[in-house]
Every structure is written in structure tokens, then in C-alpha cells.
XYZ file of C-alpha atoms in Angstrom:
668
model
C 57.515 25.865 21.286
C 57.441 25.434 17.497
C 53.614 25.213 17.503
C 53.344 28.413 19.510
C 55.658 30.125 17.029
C 53.573 28.940 14.041
C 50.379 30.033 15.756
C 51.873 33.459 16.449
C 52.944 33.854 12.826
C 49.485 32.795 11.614
C 47.872 35.372 13.876
C 50.187 38.087 12.575
C 49.355 37.168 8.989
C 45.646 37.109 9.743
C 45.904 40.451 11.451
C 47.808 41.935 8.519
C 45.250 40.556 6.025
C 42.378 41.839 8.164
C 43.904 45.319 8.265
C 44.281 45.292 4.477
C 40.621 44.304 4.085
C 39.442 46.791 6.660
C 37.907 44.208 8.974
C 38.753 42.668 12.333
C 40.621 39.391 12.797
C 37.502 37.847 14.321
C 35.480 38.783 11.222
C 38.167 37.368 8.947
C 38.162 34.027 10.799
C 34.377 33.859 10.543
C 34.600 34.655 6.849
C 37.103 31.799 6.318
C 34.797 29.369 8.164
C 31.835 30.508 6.062
C 33.895 30.112 2.870
C 34.727 26.520 3.880
C 31.016 25.868 4.502
C 30.224 27.132 0.994
C 32.874 24.773 -0.404
C 31.192 21.885 1.445
C 27.863 23.090 0.084
C 29.281 22.951 -3.456
C 30.500 19.400 -2.875
C 27.063 18.359 -1.612
C 25.420 19.810 -4.699
C 27.939 18.064 -6.942
C 26.784 14.741 -5.440
C 23.306 15.415 -6.860
C 24.672 15.719 -10.414
C 25.481 12.024 -10.694
C 23.865 10.455 -13.777
C 22.767 6.976 -14.768
C 19.773 5.010 -16.001
C 16.268 5.549 -14.655
C 16.326 2.777 -12.043
C 19.649 3.995 -10.652
C 18.557 7.643 -10.524
C 15.290 6.620 -8.862
C 17.210 5.053 -5.958
C 19.289 8.231 -5.550
C 16.405 10.746 -5.527
C 16.064 10.729 -1.685
C 19.818 11.335 -1.345
C 19.702 14.113 -3.954
C 16.794 15.764 -2.139
C 18.611 15.718 1.209
C 21.814 17.080 -0.309
C 20.023 19.939 -2.071
C 18.021 20.797 1.036
C 21.148 20.791 3.214
C 23.018 22.874 0.641
C 20.187 25.426 0.560
C 20.053 25.715 4.358
C 23.830 26.029 4.717
C 24.141 28.725 2.046
C 21.064 30.564 3.366
C 22.252 30.679 6.997
C 25.762 31.763 5.981
C 24.395 34.471 3.685
C 22.224 35.858 6.468
C 25.155 35.788 8.861
C 27.326 37.826 6.471
C 24.514 40.326 5.884
C 24.200 40.874 9.635
C 27.924 41.234 10.316
C 29.131 44.658 11.430
C 31.210 45.679 8.433
C 31.072 48.070 5.517
C 28.580 47.276 2.724
C 31.500 47.022 0.290
C 33.159 44.353 2.418
C 29.876 42.469 2.750
C 29.482 42.462 -1.030
C 33.041 41.158 -1.467
C 32.502 38.468 1.165
C 29.224 37.295 -0.434
C 30.776 37.278 -3.906
C 33.814 35.256 -2.832
C 31.687 32.749 -0.873
C 29.039 32.266 -3.562
C 31.463 31.954 -6.498
C 32.384 28.250 -6.002
C 28.731 27.338 -5.455
C 27.584 29.282 -8.516
C 30.293 27.601 -10.577
C 28.948 24.208 -9.484
C 25.322 25.226 -10.092
C 26.062 26.254 -13.679
C 28.499 23.427 -14.427
C 25.631 21.118 -15.418
C 22.435 22.460 -16.970
C 21.550 19.276 -18.808
C 18.035 17.868 -19.080
C 18.490 14.096 -19.389
C 19.288 11.208 -17.054
C 23.051 11.449 -17.532
C 23.192 15.236 -17.083
C 20.131 16.477 -15.193
C 21.548 19.605 -13.557
C 18.854 21.875 -14.987
C 16.217 20.197 -12.806
C 18.510 20.245 -9.745
C 19.167 23.947 -10.280
C 15.434 24.673 -10.559
C 14.770 22.775 -7.335
C 17.560 24.732 -5.627
C 15.904 28.007 -6.688
C 12.393 26.861 -5.728
C 13.521 26.036 -2.175
C 15.559 29.219 -1.823
C 12.862 31.644 -2.986
C 10.436 31.304 -0.035
C 13.320 31.487 2.435
C 14.675 34.756 1.059
C 11.215 36.254 0.454
C 10.136 35.497 4.026
C 13.382 36.825 5.504
C 13.257 39.952 3.342
C 9.651 40.615 4.371
C 10.527 40.289 8.061
C 13.480 42.660 7.720
C 11.272 45.159 5.870
C 8.631 45.038 8.621
C 11.305 45.312 11.291
C 12.468 48.600 9.758
C 9.109 50.152 10.742
C 9.220 48.994 14.376
C 12.895 49.463 15.265
C 13.842 49.861 18.080
C 10.454 48.841 19.606
C 11.055 45.093 19.791
C 7.931 44.400 21.838
C 5.641 46.073 19.289
C 7.294 44.121 16.475
C 6.875 40.803 18.298
C 3.209 41.592 19.011
C 2.564 42.426 15.359
C 4.410 39.269 14.262
C 2.444 37.125 16.727
C -0.850 38.608 15.516
C 0.127 37.976 11.909
C 1.157 34.367 12.635
C -2.099 33.780 14.534
C -4.200 35.032 11.618
C -2.166 32.928 9.177
C -2.583 29.879 11.409
C -6.367 30.351 11.479
C -6.434 30.688 7.686
C -4.279 27.575 7.458
C -6.709 25.572 9.607
C -9.665 26.689 7.490
C -7.858 25.838 4.274
C -6.573 22.562 5.692
C -10.111 21.275 6.107
C -10.982 22.163 2.517
C -7.749 20.809 1.050
C -7.876 17.479 2.855
C -11.580 17.053 2.080
C -10.913 17.700 -1.604
C -8.085 15.165 -1.829
C -10.244 12.042 -1.729
C -13.208 13.551 -3.579
C -14.236 12.514 -7.089
C -17.043 13.425 -9.482
C -20.555 14.067 -8.171
C -19.351 14.155 -4.547
C -18.169 10.533 -4.552
C -15.344 9.928 -2.081
C -12.751 7.224 -1.608
C -13.968 4.542 0.775
C -10.998 4.079 3.170
C -11.004 0.257 3.219
C -12.087 -1.939 0.330
C -11.130 -5.614 0.258
C -7.345 -5.826 0.817
C -6.554 -2.191 -0.014
C -6.748 0.484 2.665
C -6.051 3.839 1.029
C -5.205 6.574 3.511
C -3.730 9.952 2.718
C -0.082 10.123 3.862
C 0.262 13.644 5.212
C -0.938 17.061 4.053
C -1.392 17.678 0.293
C 0.515 20.972 0.351
C -0.017 21.732 -3.327
C -3.718 22.171 -2.546
C -2.926 25.318 -0.521
C -1.206 27.122 -3.356
C -3.042 29.746 -5.441
C -3.116 29.124 -9.206
C 0.103 30.020 -11.036
C 2.099 30.498 -7.817
C 4.580 27.759 -8.737
C 5.568 29.320 -12.059
C 4.360 32.935 -11.841
C 7.849 34.069 -12.752
C 7.819 32.198 -16.074
C 5.578 34.747 -17.802
C 2.145 34.587 -19.396
C 0.314 31.286 -19.869
C -0.976 32.486 -23.236
C 0.745 31.612 -26.490
C 2.352 34.554 -28.303
C -0.027 36.017 -30.866
C 0.725 35.229 -34.484
C -1.293 36.877 -37.254
C -2.122 34.109 -39.711
C -2.406 34.630 -43.452
C -3.603 31.072 -44.178
C -6.132 28.677 -42.715
C -7.604 25.242 -43.191
C -11.371 24.867 -43.549
C -12.407 21.233 -43.662
C -10.241 19.697 -46.385
C -9.353 22.993 -48.073
C -6.236 25.157 -47.584
C -6.885 28.897 -48.049
C -3.879 31.217 -48.513
C -4.189 35.010 -48.320
C -0.596 36.127 -48.810
C 0.125 39.680 -49.982
C 3.124 38.439 -51.957
C 2.764 37.332 -55.579
C 3.807 33.808 -54.636
C 3.694 31.662 -51.531
C 5.715 28.540 -50.869
C 4.485 25.344 -49.289
C 6.887 23.203 -47.279
C 5.313 19.734 -47.189
C 6.575 17.352 -44.529
C 6.579 13.559 -44.763
C 4.136 11.386 -42.918
C 5.662 10.253 -39.638
C 3.949 6.886 -40.065
C 5.761 6.112 -43.337
C 9.025 7.963 -42.594
C 9.681 6.442 -39.184
C 13.091 5.145 -40.245
C 14.423 8.716 -40.430
C 13.313 9.533 -36.909
C 16.540 8.517 -35.173
C 17.774 12.107 -35.509
C 15.802 15.316 -34.969
C 13.608 15.587 -38.120
C 14.221 19.323 -38.393
C 17.985 18.975 -38.649
C 19.522 19.735 -42.074
C 20.190 16.009 -42.571
C 16.447 15.498 -42.773
C 15.815 18.402 -45.151
C 15.815 16.253 -48.269
C 12.683 14.521 -47.004
C 10.581 17.682 -47.311
C 8.926 18.781 -50.547
C 8.687 22.435 -51.641
C 5.881 23.736 -53.819
C 5.253 27.262 -55.175
C 1.636 28.497 -55.389
C -0.055 31.873 -56.051
C -0.067 34.219 -53.062
C -3.866 34.118 -52.906
C -5.131 30.655 -53.628
C -7.403 27.818 -52.487
C -6.609 24.135 -52.829
C -7.151 20.749 -51.311
C -4.858 20.242 -48.324
C -1.738 18.753 -49.980
C -0.219 17.177 -46.852
C -1.218 16.635 -43.245
C 1.768 18.597 -41.955
C 2.946 21.675 -43.817
C 4.318 25.200 -43.437
C 3.096 28.044 -45.629
C 5.784 30.681 -46.361
C 4.764 34.228 -47.288
C 7.917 36.293 -47.556
C 9.524 36.077 -44.109
C 6.266 34.992 -42.413
C 5.228 31.392 -41.846
C 2.065 29.529 -40.864
C 2.132 25.948 -39.575
C -0.795 23.588 -40.177
C -1.565 20.089 -38.944
C -4.603 18.841 -40.860
C -6.296 15.494 -41.200
C -6.372 14.098 -44.739
C -8.582 11.116 -45.489
C -6.880 8.324 -47.449
C -8.439 6.211 -50.176
C -6.332 3.155 -49.283
C -7.703 3.276 -45.722
C -11.289 3.413 -46.969
C -10.627 0.480 -49.305
C -9.065 -1.600 -46.513
C -11.910 -0.976 -44.084
C -14.607 -1.532 -46.710
C -13.023 -4.824 -47.761
C -13.110 -6.104 -44.159
C -16.740 -5.019 -43.791
C -17.719 -6.717 -47.062
C -16.035 -9.900 -45.896
C -17.966 -9.711 -42.608
C -21.256 -9.409 -44.502
C -20.444 -12.453 -46.613
C -19.737 -14.411 -43.436
C -22.936 -13.114 -41.770
C -20.897 -11.358 -39.091
C -21.775 -8.003 -37.585
C -19.975 -4.908 -38.813
C -18.603 -2.741 -35.983
C -20.646 0.385 -35.321
C -19.064 1.828 -32.160
C -15.913 3.900 -31.801
C -13.227 3.624 -29.136
C -11.421 6.769 -28.013
C -8.524 6.735 -25.523
C -7.088 10.029 -24.190
C -3.933 9.580 -22.119
C -2.627 12.546 -20.090
C 0.889 11.809 -18.929
C 2.152 12.387 -15.379
C -1.094 13.481 -13.647
C -2.440 12.192 -10.334
C -6.171 11.929 -9.691
C -6.205 14.664 -6.971
C -4.215 17.013 -9.245
C -6.613 16.399 -12.146
C -9.542 17.502 -9.970
C -7.540 20.447 -8.622
C -6.470 21.862 -12.009
C -9.147 20.701 -14.486
C -12.250 22.488 -13.170
C -14.029 22.909 -16.536
C -13.326 19.304 -17.517
C -14.572 17.795 -14.263
C -17.713 19.962 -14.518
C -18.251 18.736 -18.093
C -17.855 15.091 -17.037
C -20.457 15.631 -14.319
C -22.729 17.314 -16.867
C -22.365 14.381 -19.278
C -23.500 12.138 -16.452
C -26.638 14.274 -16.030
C -27.638 14.430 -19.712
C -29.163 10.961 -19.710
C -27.275 10.118 -22.909
C -24.003 8.948 -21.334
C -22.801 7.536 -18.029
C -19.405 8.351 -16.513
C -17.521 5.879 -14.320
C -14.537 6.832 -12.148
C -12.089 4.422 -10.574
C -10.923 5.829 -7.273
C -8.203 3.216 -6.620
C -6.760 3.135 -10.101
C -3.115 2.318 -9.320
C 0.007 2.684 -11.478
C 1.929 -0.573 -11.929
C 5.343 1.074 -12.332
C 7.394 4.191 -11.714
C 7.168 5.783 -15.147
C 5.506 5.621 -18.563
C 7.260 2.536 -19.917
C 5.874 -0.173 -17.644
C 2.436 1.427 -17.380
C 2.168 1.761 -21.166
C 3.080 -1.881 -21.690
C 0.361 -2.913 -19.241
C -2.194 -0.604 -20.887
C -1.733 -1.673 -24.498
C -0.100 -5.111 -24.310
C -1.556 -6.406 -21.054
C 1.920 -7.574 -20.132
C 5.288 -6.252 -18.969
C 7.238 -9.409 -19.776
C 7.748 -11.432 -22.983
C 6.565 -8.446 -25.017
C 7.555 -10.094 -28.266
C 4.741 -12.620 -27.757
C 2.033 -9.960 -27.497
C 0.298 -7.851 -30.126
C -0.817 -4.276 -29.486
C -4.446 -3.846 -28.624
C -5.030 -1.539 -31.602
C -4.111 -4.349 -34.030
C -7.262 -6.230 -33.032
C -9.384 -3.193 -33.907
C -7.438 -2.709 -37.129
C -8.204 -6.312 -38.118
C -11.889 -5.832 -37.198
C -12.251 -3.050 -39.771
C -11.532 0.043 -37.680
C -9.859 3.217 -38.889
C -6.996 3.699 -36.443
C -5.506 7.090 -35.539
C -2.693 7.997 -33.145
C -1.619 11.427 -31.899
C 1.349 11.548 -29.537
C 2.053 15.209 -28.767
C 5.820 14.888 -28.469
C 8.691 14.538 -30.929
C 9.423 10.919 -30.093
C 8.884 7.493 -31.587
C 6.674 6.700 -28.623
C 5.864 3.089 -29.462
C 9.444 2.112 -30.224
C 10.578 3.794 -26.997
C 8.063 2.285 -24.584
C 6.554 -0.751 -26.333
C 9.878 -1.575 -28.038
C 8.480 -2.047 -31.509
C 7.217 0.136 -34.357
C 3.414 0.051 -34.689
C 2.212 -1.293 -38.006
C -1.500 -0.878 -37.487
C -2.178 2.868 -37.345
C -3.735 4.352 -40.470
C -2.887 7.892 -39.347
C -0.017 8.927 -37.057
C 0.564 12.643 -36.401
C 3.667 12.597 -34.228
C 5.947 14.338 -36.711
C 4.065 17.640 -36.353
C 5.235 17.967 -32.765
C 8.875 18.157 -33.825
C 8.290 21.793 -34.784
C 11.138 23.849 -33.346
C 8.732 26.198 -31.547
C 7.885 23.231 -29.333
C 10.849 20.880 -29.682
C 14.067 22.899 -30.153
C 16.965 21.141 -31.803
C 19.290 21.887 -28.882
C 18.200 21.014 -25.337
C 14.651 19.927 -26.305
C 13.762 18.697 -22.802
C 14.617 21.833 -20.832
C 12.566 23.667 -18.243
C 11.657 26.594 -20.477
C 10.944 25.073 -23.887
C 9.868 21.648 -25.039
C 7.453 18.928 -23.870
C 8.695 19.110 -20.241
C 8.662 22.894 -20.049
C 7.074 24.782 -17.169
C 6.009 27.427 -19.701
C 3.047 27.026 -22.097
C 3.635 24.592 -24.960
C 2.937 26.412 -28.235
C 3.480 26.000 -31.970
C 2.988 28.985 -34.248
C 1.029 30.916 -31.603
C -1.345 28.048 -30.738
C -1.396 25.559 -27.881
C 0.088 22.182 -28.770
C -2.896 20.302 -27.334
C -5.229 22.115 -29.737
C -3.411 20.589 -32.693
C -3.744 17.124 -31.142
C -7.431 17.441 -30.219
C -8.372 19.013 -33.562
C -6.606 16.212 -35.430
C -8.459 13.573 -33.426
C -11.813 15.338 -33.817
C -11.327 15.786 -37.576
C -10.390 12.127 -38.001
C -13.704 11.089 -36.446
C -15.606 13.565 -38.620
C -14.038 12.541 -41.920
C -14.493 8.826 -41.228
C -17.905 9.277 -39.644
C -19.415 6.379 -41.627
C -16.772 3.958 -40.357
C -15.834 2.723 -36.878
C -12.846 4.510 -35.428
C -10.160 3.790 -32.853
C -8.486 7.014 -31.729
C -5.595 7.390 -29.315
C -4.051 10.649 -28.098
C -1.251 11.165 -25.570
C -1.004 14.707 -24.171
C 2.037 16.042 -22.308
C 0.712 19.155 -20.515
C 1.036 17.424 -17.142
C 4.657 16.423 -17.690
C 6.454 19.161 -15.719
C 7.276 19.906 -12.110
C 4.999 22.845 -11.205
C 1.648 21.151 -12.080
C 0.481 24.503 -13.498
C 0.639 23.937 -17.280
C -2.137 21.337 -17.085
C -4.639 24.165 -16.522
C -3.887 25.615 -19.976
C -5.638 22.581 -21.467
C -8.681 22.589 -19.191
C -11.091 24.783 -21.147
C -10.142 23.340 -24.537
C -10.538 19.768 -23.342
C -13.947 20.469 -21.814
C -15.031 21.978 -25.166
C -13.693 18.866 -26.909
C -15.953 16.719 -24.719
C -18.904 19.042 -25.316
C -18.428 18.854 -29.087
C -18.306 15.053 -28.930
C -21.632 15.110 -27.109
C -23.322 17.792 -29.221
C -22.267 16.134 -32.493
C -23.704 12.802 -31.390
C -20.319 11.057 -31.480
C -20.591 9.995 -27.830
C -23.795 8.070 -28.664
C -21.646 5.447 -30.363
C -18.268 5.859 -28.632
C -16.587 4.169 -25.693
C -14.427 6.975 -24.286
C -11.590 6.420 -21.805
C -9.759 9.394 -20.206
C -6.769 8.446 -18.131
C -3.195 9.020 -17.016
C -0.429 6.463 -16.717
C 0.961 7.648 -13.368
C 1.049 10.722 -11.135
C 3.640 13.469 -11.127
C 7.229 12.342 -10.528
C 8.825 15.703 -11.411
C 7.340 17.873 -8.662
C 9.083 19.045 -5.455
C 6.058 17.661 -3.605
C 6.866 14.171 -4.910
C 10.485 14.544 -3.830
C 9.890 15.968 -0.341
C 6.453 14.768 0.849
C 4.916 11.369 1.483
C 1.584 12.382 -0.034
C 3.416 13.494 -3.185
C 5.040 10.065 -3.478
C 1.629 8.495 -2.865
C -0.018 10.543 -5.618
C 2.725 9.439 -7.999
C 1.074 5.990 -7.989
C -2.535 7.234 -8.072
C -3.367 8.341 -11.636
C -6.967 8.773 -12.822
C -9.253 6.729 -15.037
C -12.715 7.693 -16.345
C -14.895 5.645 -18.681
C -17.759 7.321 -20.591
C -20.259 4.953 -22.213
C -23.615 5.515 -23.995
C -26.694 4.885 -21.877
C -28.330 2.664 -24.525
C -25.232 0.456 -24.509
C -25.395 0.024 -20.737
C -29.149 -0.589 -20.922
C -28.399 -3.427 -23.320
C -25.725 -4.809 -20.961
C -27.070 -4.019 -17.465
C -24.709 -6.464 -15.759
C -21.772 -4.493 -17.156
C -23.182 -1.263 -15.696
C -23.672 -2.924 -12.320
C -20.122 -4.277 -12.276
C -18.560 -1.003 -13.436
C -20.232 0.799 -10.541
C -19.062 -1.838 -8.063
C -15.504 -1.532 -9.421
C -15.211 2.211 -8.775
C -13.758 1.628 -5.278
C -11.636 -1.579 -5.434
C -8.011 -1.707 -6.577
C -7.753 -1.587 -10.392
C -4.721 -1.249 -12.669
C -3.590 -0.738 -16.247
C -3.847 -4.495 -16.786
C -7.583 -4.234 -16.094
C -7.928 -1.489 -18.705
C -6.318 -3.796 -21.279
C -8.846 -6.552 -20.567
C -11.718 -4.063 -20.569
C -10.961 -2.953 -24.116
C -10.340 -6.556 -25.188
C -13.779 -7.458 -23.828
C -15.387 -4.869 -26.117
C -13.950 -6.667 -29.153
C -16.130 -9.699 -28.412
C -19.336 -7.707 -28.871
C -21.273 -7.312 -32.149
C -21.101 -3.509 -31.765
C -17.319 -3.773 -32.091
C -17.203 -6.434 -34.808
C -17.226 -9.452 -32.476
C -19.413 -12.554 -32.527
C -20.020 -13.181 -28.825
C -23.727 -13.235 -27.969
C -23.167 -13.758 -24.244
C -24.089 -10.605 -22.270
C -21.169 -8.345 -21.363
C -20.228 -8.605 -17.705
C -21.374 -12.185 -17.227
C -18.309 -14.115 -18.365
C -15.044 -13.357 -16.598
C -12.246 -12.540 -19.021
C -8.722 -12.653 -17.608
C -5.692 -14.492 -18.945
C -5.521 -15.280 -22.653
C -5.400 -18.910 -23.888
C -1.658 -18.701 -24.654
C -0.883 -18.017 -21.011
C 1.151 -14.933 -21.895
C -1.184 -12.446 -20.186
C -1.132 -13.155 -16.457
C -2.739 -10.192 -14.751
C -5.937 -8.184 -14.925
C -9.698 -8.524 -15.172
C -12.150 -6.660 -17.367
C -13.800 -3.748 -15.562
C -17.095 -5.015 -16.996
C -16.761 -7.934 -14.564
C -16.904 -7.658 -10.793
C -13.407 -7.533 -9.342
C -12.595 -10.760 -7.466
C -11.901 -10.578 -3.742
C -8.389 -10.871 -2.399
C -6.737 -8.596 -4.980
C -3.525 -7.032 -3.694
C -0.670 -5.170 -5.302
C 1.341 -8.389 -5.202
C -1.310 -10.410 -7.029
C -1.738 -7.664 -9.652
C 1.997 -7.192 -10.401
C 2.144 -3.660 -8.935
C 5.759 -2.858 -8.026
C 5.366 0.008 -5.518
C 2.105 -0.075 -3.575
C 0.332 2.727 -1.682
C -2.283 0.399 -0.188
C -1.843 -0.610 3.442
C -1.212 -3.066 5.059
C 1.246 -3.745 2.221
C 4.736 -2.258 2.429
C 4.531 1.519 1.975
C 7.860 2.364 3.606
C 9.101 3.933 0.339
C 6.686 6.824 0.995
C 8.661 7.939 4.048
């Protein structure tokens, strides 16, 4: 009896509230249910905001993806239901506002961009999933407005449209899937080589998308124009300021001021490390510092220039003189390593059209030969483990290993590093400060145009941005490539080890990479036309595929590509003619499983040769070089040697493997 009385009172209250709102009781009950669903949706999204270290977050990514997807579907269905309810537009607007408020509050409660607070990336994923749903639904409703009330005509038109789209899909599917396993010069992945069967896991959906579709809403891919009043020509700074005086803000060398790098270098606490100098408004002078800002009134120009150092020349010349006295060969060949972070091999071919065409052209010139390694496999989830394998040949007992560039430094090489991000890269990933780079340009990339003081790793500014990365109206990668090119030019008479890490691939849409394509192809062309490639061993590579993309989160092929980066080696023809066994082995190694450990041993093998300051007279590619005498290095074989049979991910210390028949369940 009491329950009936309570129920009756509740109905009366609901009826009274419904009358006040101008809706029926049935509509009010539905609204309450929908509001509860939105609350549940908010709770699901809040689950995805949990923070932690990288390994912990990595285990939660599948759960986060499911929660966000479920939240999107729940909010989408409920929104559509409200829009189709028979009530006044004003009441619909009130209902939508009330329902969406708790979810919006949750969405905006965390807009962080690090592992502890990563809500900005969750929010972007929420928007990316929602957009096609609402666009498709809106388009259908718009078309329906033309056919109402002729349902049959609408269904016929819709069926015809879907049929045409399905036919287009089938045509594109053939092209997309055929392109996935294709390399340079029409070479394709052989499905089964030794113990590694590499099969595509599903449809590579990103191959269907037109260029720029993933971030069309982010604006132009061009850097904002900035009229410059100063320029650097060679080693000379030319200032054409209309003011009587100009001021130079000279920044410290990152290599020598590394101790101050714990905080953002552009914060006021770092200001006492800069040097100010007043010069005439129109003047010419030798470049006073590698990294400087020219101030002309309220206008500024930023310059990153390469400045040759006398102490470097003296060091290198002393080593060469000592080699002559000991009747040892002086090194004559350069080594150049270009690392592009977070790019899978299929994505590189999809986005870097000019560069792939240039690599194929280099192969046809007769001066150089290009090798591609189709089963180049990442050894870890992110940059840290892959970097350790690349440059230390080891991921354990790092304190017992020396960086590979130290060997070149000791052999009389000029060593240059350009890491295009405001980070002490070596201390972060190799866990030690490098002491063997003559030139290190990292500080330049702390410019606030590129690396803002607040929220530097956001989606719209910084090294992980899905908008173009620019400093002072110029692409960030141009500064890095120009610095590397100028270092080789100014030390042309001396052997050179150059390393550059570029971040254009480190974002979720995979669109920013294309902004570098034309410039990088021109960089390769200039290396060839200047003759530098005639005495350079060039390696172009990535450490791992994209782990920030929705395709990696939601598709098996995306997870597979995460562990399939790219590796190209470009070597002079005369060098390979001298070491024909090396050429033969490099070609045979294009299809088997290879890893970052193999790259380490490949570069170490070069150090044995007279062309690189070594003393080994045994032909390259004949002697197998694997573990070092100390027993510290356990994995890897030089790519100049034929890969031994029986190699698996387990034997090569690869944590997550995309080769079958090994365990690939993590792809599901």
C-alpha cells in the first residue's frame, strides 16, 4: 500500500514538472534516462584520464579506447534521440544542454599533454570519432529533406549512392593493399623469409584517406610569413635594419650549457645566460654565435647558423697527424644518420613521395646504391629502447657501453648532432650526457614559437603538434637540415659524423610528415650534386612506427605498423665495388628480419675499414661481426654480413613481435 502511495506521488510530481516544462510525462521520463546515460558516459570518459608511467599507460590503452568509443556511441545515440523527439526546439535545446553539461565538464577537466595528465589527446580522439558520425548523419538528414515524404525514392537514391561508394571502395582497396607491402623500385615484401612470416593484419585504412583529411580543420600547412631584415650568407651575418641600432641576443651553446637545461631555457631564470650586443642597424659581421636573435625595434629574426671551431680543427688534425706517424690510414668517408621519429615504413612511402622518388633516382645515377630493409623491426614500444639498441647496441648494463659516436670521435671525425626538439635527448633516452659531439644544436629548438613555455607538448603547438612546426616563419626541419648541410660544407676537408633526429612524424594524424617531403628530397639532391654522397655512408631511418594515431589504437594493422619502421642505406658505388661481398650480403638482407641492434653492428663494422680510420685489411662482409669481446653486446649482426638462419624475435631481443608464427595476439 505504501509503495503504491509513493509511486502515485512520484507520478504526480513528474506530471507537475512535465507541465511546467511543457512536455509530456513520457518525454520527461525518457529525458531522465538519457541524462543518466550521459552521467555514465562521463564516468567512462573519466576512466580514460588515469595517469601513470609509460608501461602502465601502454597496458591501459585498449581499455581507454573501448571506453572512449562506448562514450561516443552512447552520447551520439542519445543526442539523435533528443533531436528526433516531438517537442519544441527550445525544449530540445534545454534537454541537450542539460545532458551534455556533465560530459563537457569531464572533457575539459583534463587537457594535459603528458603521461600523468593526458586528457588533451583523449579529447582529440573523442572529437575525431564523433566528427564522421555527425557529418554522416547530418548529410543523410539534409538529403532526406529533398525526398520527404517519398521514402521509396530516398531509399533508392541511398542504395545507389552506397553501391557507387562500395565500387569505389573495392577499387581503392586493391590499390591500398598493394601499396602497403611495396618498397622502392617495385620491390615487395616476400611473405615468408626464414622464421618470419609477415602478413598484413587487416585493411590499412589510412591509405584510403585524401591528403590533409585528418587535420584539414587545423589550418594551413604553410608557416606564417615573416619579412626578414637580416640573413646569414655562409659565415657572415648581414643586418638591414631601418633603425639606427640593432641588438643581438646571443644564446649559449647547448653542448656547453647542458647543466642549465633542467628548466625551460627561455624562462627568466635562464636569461642571465644570454649575451646582448648592440650593433649598427645596417651592418655585416662574422656570425657571432650559432644561435641568435636579431632585434630591430619590435621586430625579431631568429638564426641558427653553423660556426666552425678552431679547437675542433686542432683536435682532428692532431689525431690525423698521429695516424700518419703510426702509418695508419686517415679516415676519408663520412657517416650521416637521419632519424625520423614515429614513422612506419608504409606511412613513409605514403607521405614522402618526393623523397622516395629521389631515393629511386639516386639508385639509377650509377654513383650510389640504395638498400631497403623490408623487415626492419622495432625492438621496443617507444624511442628509449630503440635508441639504446641503435647507438649502444644494448638495452641492459648501459653503463658498460660507450656511444657509437665516441669511436668516430676518437678516429678523428668531426661530430655533429641536431635533435629538433627542446630536450636533452641523450640524457633522457641513453641516460647519460654525450661528451663526444663537437657541435650540438638542440638549444635552438627551444624557441617559443616551437616549444612554448606552458604546455609545450600540446596538440596545436610544439614538437607533437598536428599543425606545422615553425620558428620565425620557417619550418623547423629546415633549420636542422641546413645546420647539418653547413657542417659538412665547412669541414669538407675532414671526415664527418652527422646525426639528425626529426620530429615531423611525431603526431597522431600522420599529415605533418608531408611538410618535410620536398625539403628532404632537395637535401638528398644537394648531397648528390655537391659530391658529398661519393664519400658518405648515409642511413635514413625511423625508430618505430606511429603510436599516437587512432589507427594504432583501433586497428590491428595500425598496431602492426607501430613495430615496422623503415631503414635505408645509401652507399657509394665505388665503395661497394671495392667490397663486393658486402653488396651481395646487403641485398640478401633486404628481406630477412633485421633490428636496431643490426644497425649498431653495421656502423661498428665500418670503423674497421681504412676509409673510416680502421686498420682491418680483411674484405668487408667476409668476417661475421656480432658480440663484442667483453660480452656486453649480445644481439645483432652487421648488415654487411649475411643474416644467419633461425633468427626470431626471441633470439634478437624484440619485445613485441609482428612476425608469425610467434605470438601476435597483442595486435587484436
